Amino acid sequence: QVQLQESGPGLVKPSQTLSLTCTVSGGSITTIRIYWTWIRQPPGKGLEWMGAIANDGNTYYSPSLKSRTSISRDTSKNHFTLQLSSVTPEDTAVYYCAGGNGLATYDAWGQGTQVTVSS
């Protein structure tokens, strides 16, 4: 069974870089799913697709976040990471990682982690 777990700081100051890690268990991130995705949900709003990394290492980003987003992976640690630069309070959200075989289809989710941007 594939399991995902997000980790990272819950509080980030404005203008800093938000960094989150998603650790995958139940198989290798290079084989068990094609895409590994970051999604967020700001308070009172819907889910927002941020970007993904494929099992071949290619990355895909939301056009609205592309200039501030970087997704990478460490296959030796079986995890992938999100970096979001120059954060503002509008980046406050619950951040989820997910895995699936499509860029918009997921069958494995982390439980989500709250990130608050505040000074």
Coordinates of N, CA and C in Angstrom, one line a residue, residues 3-107:
Q3 N 1.9 4.9 0.8 CA 1.6 5.9 1.8 C 2.5 7.1 1.6
L4 N 1.9 8.3 1.8 CA 2.7 9.5 1.7 C 2.6 10.3 3.0
Q5 N 3.7 11.0 3.3 CA 3.7 11.8 4.5 C 4.4 13.1 4.3
E6 N 3.7 14.2 4.5 CA 4.3 15.5 4.3 C 5.1 15.9 5.6
S7 N 6.1 16.7 5.4 CA 6.9 17.2 6.6 C 7.5 18.5 6.2
G8 N 7.6 19.4 7.2 CA 8.2 20.7 7.0 C 7.7 21.7 8.1
P9 N 8.2 22.9 8.0 CA 7.8 23.8 9.1 C 6.4 24.3 8.9
G10 N 5.7 24.5 10.0 CA 4.3 25.0 9.9 C 4.2 26.5 9.8
L11 N 5.3 27.2 10.1 CA 5.2 28.7 10.0 C 6.4 29.2 9.2
V12 N 6.1 30.0 8.3 CA 7.2 30.6 7.4 C 6.9 32.1 7.4
K13 N 8.0 32.9 7.4 CA 7.9 34.3 7.4 C 7.8 34.8 6.0
P14 N 7.1 35.9 5.8 CA 6.9 36.5 4.4 C 8.3 36.7 3.8
S15 N 8.3 36.5 2.5 CA 9.5 36.7 1.7 C 10.5 35.5 1.7
Q16 N 10.2 34.6 2.7 CA 11.1 33.4 2.8 C 10.7 32.3 1.8
T17 N 11.4 31.2 1.8 CA 11.1 30.1 1.0 C 10.5 29.0 1.8
L18 N 9.3 28.5 1.4 CA 8.6 27.4 2.0 C 9.2 26.1 1.4
S19 N 9.6 25.2 2.3 CA 10.1 23.9 1.8 C 9.4 22.8 2.5
L20 N 8.8 21.9 1.7 CA 8.1 20.7 2.2 C 8.7 19.5 1.6
T21 N 8.6 18.4 2.3 CA 9.1 17.1 1.8 C 7.9 16.1 1.9
C22 N 7.8 15.3 0.9 CA 6.8 14.2 0.9 C 7.6 12.9 0.9
T23 N 7.5 12.1 1.9 CA 8.2 10.8 2.0 C 7.2 9.7 1.6
V24 N 7.6 8.9 0.6 CA 6.7 7.8 0.1 C 7.2 6.5 0.6
S25 N 6.2 5.7 1.1 CA 6.5 4.3 1.4 C 5.6 3.4 0.7
G26 N 6.0 2.1 0.6 CA 5.2 1.2 -0.1 C 5.7 0.9 -1.5
G27 N 6.9 1.5 -1.9 CA 7.5 1.3 -3.2 C 8.3 2.4 -3.6
S28 N 9.0 2.2 -4.7 CA 9.9 3.3 -5.2 C 9.2 4.4 -5.9
I29 N 9.5 5.6 -5.7 CA 8.9 6.7 -6.4 C 9.2 6.7 -7.9
T30 N 10.2 5.9 -8.3 CA 10.5 5.8 -9.7 C 9.6 4.8 -10.5
T31 N 8.8 4.0 -9.7 CA 8.1 3.0 -10.4 C 6.6 2.8 -10.0
I32 N 6.3 3.1 -8.8 CA 4.9 2.8 -8.3 C 3.8 3.7 -8.8
R33 N 4.2 4.9 -9.2 CA 3.3 5.9 -9.7 C 4.0 6.7 -10.8
I34 N 3.3 7.3 -11.7 CA 4.0 8.1 -12.8 C 4.2 9.5 -12.3
Y35 N 3.2 10.1 -11.6 CA 3.4 11.5 -11.2 C 3.3 11.7 -9.7
W36 N 4.1 12.6 -9.2 CA 4.0 12.9 -7.8 C 3.8 14.4 -7.7
T37 N 2.7 14.8 -7.0 CA 2.1 16.1 -7.1 C 2.0 16.8 -5.8
W38 N 2.1 18.1 -5.9 CA 1.8 19.0 -4.8 C 0.5 19.8 -5.0
I39 N -0.3 19.8 -4.1 CA -1.6 20.5 -4.1 C -1.8 21.2 -2.8
R40 N -2.5 22.4 -2.9 CA -2.7 23.1 -1.7 C -4.2 23.6 -1.6
Q41 N -4.6 23.9 -0.4 CA -6.0 24.4 -0.2 C -5.9 25.6 0.8
P42 N -6.0 26.8 0.3 CA -6.1 27.9 1.2 C -7.3 27.9 2.0
P43 N -7.4 28.6 3.1 CA -8.6 28.6 4.0 C -9.8 29.1 3.2
G44 N -10.8 28.4 3.2 CA -12.1 28.8 2.6 C -12.1 28.7 1.1
K45 N -11.1 28.1 0.5 CA -11.0 28.0 -1.0 C -10.8 26.5 -1.4
G46 N -10.9 26.3 -2.7 CA -10.8 24.9 -3.2 C -9.3 24.5 -3.3
L47 N -9.2 23.3 -3.8 CA -7.8 22.7 -4.0 C -7.2 23.4 -5.2
E48 N -5.9 23.6 -5.1 CA -5.1 24.3 -6.2 C -3.9 23.3 -6.5
W49 N -3.9 22.9 -7.8 CA -2.8 22.1 -8.2 C -1.5 23.0 -8.4
M50 N -0.4 22.6 -7.8 CA 0.8 23.4 -7.8 C 1.8 22.9 -8.8
G51 N 2.0 21.6 -8.9 CA 3.0 21.1 -9.8 C 3.2 19.6 -9.5
A52 N 4.0 19.0 -10.4 CA 4.3 17.6 -10.2 C 5.7 17.3 -10.8
I53 N 6.2 16.1 -10.3 CA 7.4 15.6 -10.9 C 7.1 14.2 -11.3
A54 N 7.5 13.8 -12.5 CA 7.2 12.5 -13.0 C 8.3 11.5 -12.6
N55 N 8.0 10.2 -12.8 CA 8.9 9.2 -12.4 C 10.2 9.2 -13.3
D56 N 10.2 10.0 -14.4 CA 11.4 10.1 -15.2 C 12.1 11.4 -14.8
G57 N 11.6 12.1 -13.9 CA 12.3 13.3 -13.4 C 11.8 14.6 -14.0
N58 N 11.0 14.5 -15.0 CA 10.4 15.8 -15.6 C 9.5 16.5 -14.7
T59 N 9.4 17.8 -14.7 CA 8.6 18.6 -13.8 C 7.6 19.4 -14.6
Y60 N 6.5 19.6 -13.9 CA 5.3 20.3 -14.5 C 4.8 21.3 -13.4
Y61 N 4.6 22.6 -13.8 CA 4.2 23.6 -12.8 C 2.9 24.3 -13.3
S62 N 2.2 24.7 -12.3 CA 1.1 25.6 -12.5 C 1.6 26.9 -13.1
P63 N 1.0 27.5 -14.2 CA 1.5 28.7 -14.8 C 1.5 29.9 -13.8
S64 N 0.5 29.9 -12.9 CA 0.4 31.0 -11.9 C 1.5 30.9 -10.8
L65 N 2.1 29.8 -10.6 CA 3.1 29.6 -9.6 C 4.5 29.3 -10.1
K66 N 4.6 29.1 -11.4 CA 5.8 28.5 -12.0 C 7.1 29.4 -11.6
S67 N 6.9 30.7 -11.6 CA 8.1 31.5 -11.3 C 8.6 31.3 -9.9
R68 N 7.8 30.8 -9.0 CA 8.2 30.7 -7.6 C 8.3 29.2 -7.1
T69 N 8.0 28.3 -7.9 CA 7.9 26.9 -7.5 C 9.0 26.0 -8.1
S70 N 9.5 25.1 -7.2 CA 10.5 24.1 -7.7 C 10.2 22.8 -7.0
I71 N 10.0 21.8 -7.8 CA 9.8 20.4 -7.3 C 11.0 19.5 -7.7
S72 N 11.5 18.8 -6.7 CA 12.6 17.9 -7.0 C 12.4 16.6 -6.2
R73 N 13.3 15.7 -6.4 CA 13.2 14.4 -5.7 C 14.6 13.9 -5.3
D74 N 14.5 13.0 -4.4 CA 15.7 12.3 -4.0 C 15.4 10.8 -4.0
T75 N 15.8 10.1 -5.0 CA 15.3 8.7 -5.1 C 16.0 7.9 -4.1
S76 N 17.2 8.3 -3.6 CA 17.8 7.5 -2.5 C 17.0 7.5 -1.2
K77 N 16.3 8.6 -1.0 CA 15.5 8.8 0.2 C 14.0 8.5 -0.1
N78 N 13.7 8.2 -1.3 CA 12.3 8.0 -1.7 C 11.4 9.1 -1.3
H79 N 11.8 10.3 -1.6 CA 10.9 11.5 -1.3 C 11.0 12.5 -2.4
F80 N 10.1 13.4 -2.4 CA 10.1 14.5 -3.3 C 9.8 15.8 -2.5
T81 N 10.3 16.9 -3.0 CA 10.2 18.1 -2.2 C 9.5 19.3 -3.0
L82 N 9.0 20.2 -2.3 CA 8.4 21.4 -2.8 C 9.1 22.6 -2.2
Q83 N 9.5 23.5 -3.1 CA 10.0 24.8 -2.6 C 9.2 25.9 -3.3
L84 N 8.7 26.8 -2.5 CA 7.9 27.9 -2.9 C 8.6 29.2 -2.4
S85 N 9.1 30.0 -3.3 CA 9.9 31.2 -2.8 C 9.0 32.4 -2.7
S86 N 9.6 33.4 -2.0 CA 8.9 34.7 -1.9 C 7.5 34.6 -1.4
V87 N 7.3 33.8 -0.3 CA 5.9 33.6 0.1 C 5.3 34.9 0.7
T88 N 4.0 34.9 0.6 CA 3.2 35.9 1.3 C 2.1 35.3 2.1
P89 N 1.3 36.0 2.9 CA 0.3 35.4 3.6 C -0.8 34.7 2.7
E90 N -0.8 35.1 1.5 CA -1.8 34.4 0.5 C -1.3 32.9 0.3
D91 N -0.1 32.6 0.6 CA 0.3 31.2 0.5 C 0.0 30.4 1.7
T92 N -0.6 30.9 2.7 CA -1.1 30.1 3.8 C -2.1 29.1 3.3
A93 N -1.9 27.9 3.6 CA -2.8 26.8 3.1 C -2.4 25.5 3.8
V94 N -3.3 24.5 3.6 CA -2.9 23.1 3.9 C -2.3 22.6 2.6
Y95 N -1.1 22.0 2.7 CA -0.4 21.5 1.6 C -0.4 20.0 1.6
Y96 N -0.8 19.4 0.4 CA -0.9 18.0 0.3 C 0.1 17.5 -0.8
C97 N 0.6 16.3 -0.6 CA 1.3 15.6 -1.7 C 0.4 14.4 -2.1
A98 N 0.5 14.1 -3.3 CA -0.3 13.0 -3.9 C 0.4 12.3 -4.9
G99 N 0.0 11.0 -5.2 CA 0.6 10.3 -6.3 C -0.5 9.7 -7.1
G100 N -0.2 9.6 -8.4 CA -1.1 9.0 -9.3 C -0.5 8.7 -10.7
N101 N -1.3 8.2 -11.6 CA -0.8 7.9 -12.9 C -1.3 9.0 -14.0
G102 N -1.8 10.1 -13.5 CA -2.1 11.2 -14.4 C -1.8 12.5 -13.6
L103 N -1.6 13.6 -14.4 CA -1.3 14.8 -13.8 C -2.5 15.3 -12.9
A104 N -3.6 14.9 -13.2 CA -4.8 15.4 -12.4 C -5.6 14.2 -11.8
T105 N -5.0 13.1 -11.7 CA -5.6 11.9 -11.1 C -4.7 11.4 -10.0
Y106 N -5.2 11.2 -8.8 CA -4.4 10.7 -7.7 C -5.2 9.6 -7.0
D107 N -4.4 8.6 -6.6 CA -5.1 7.6 -5.8 C -4.3 7.4 -4.5

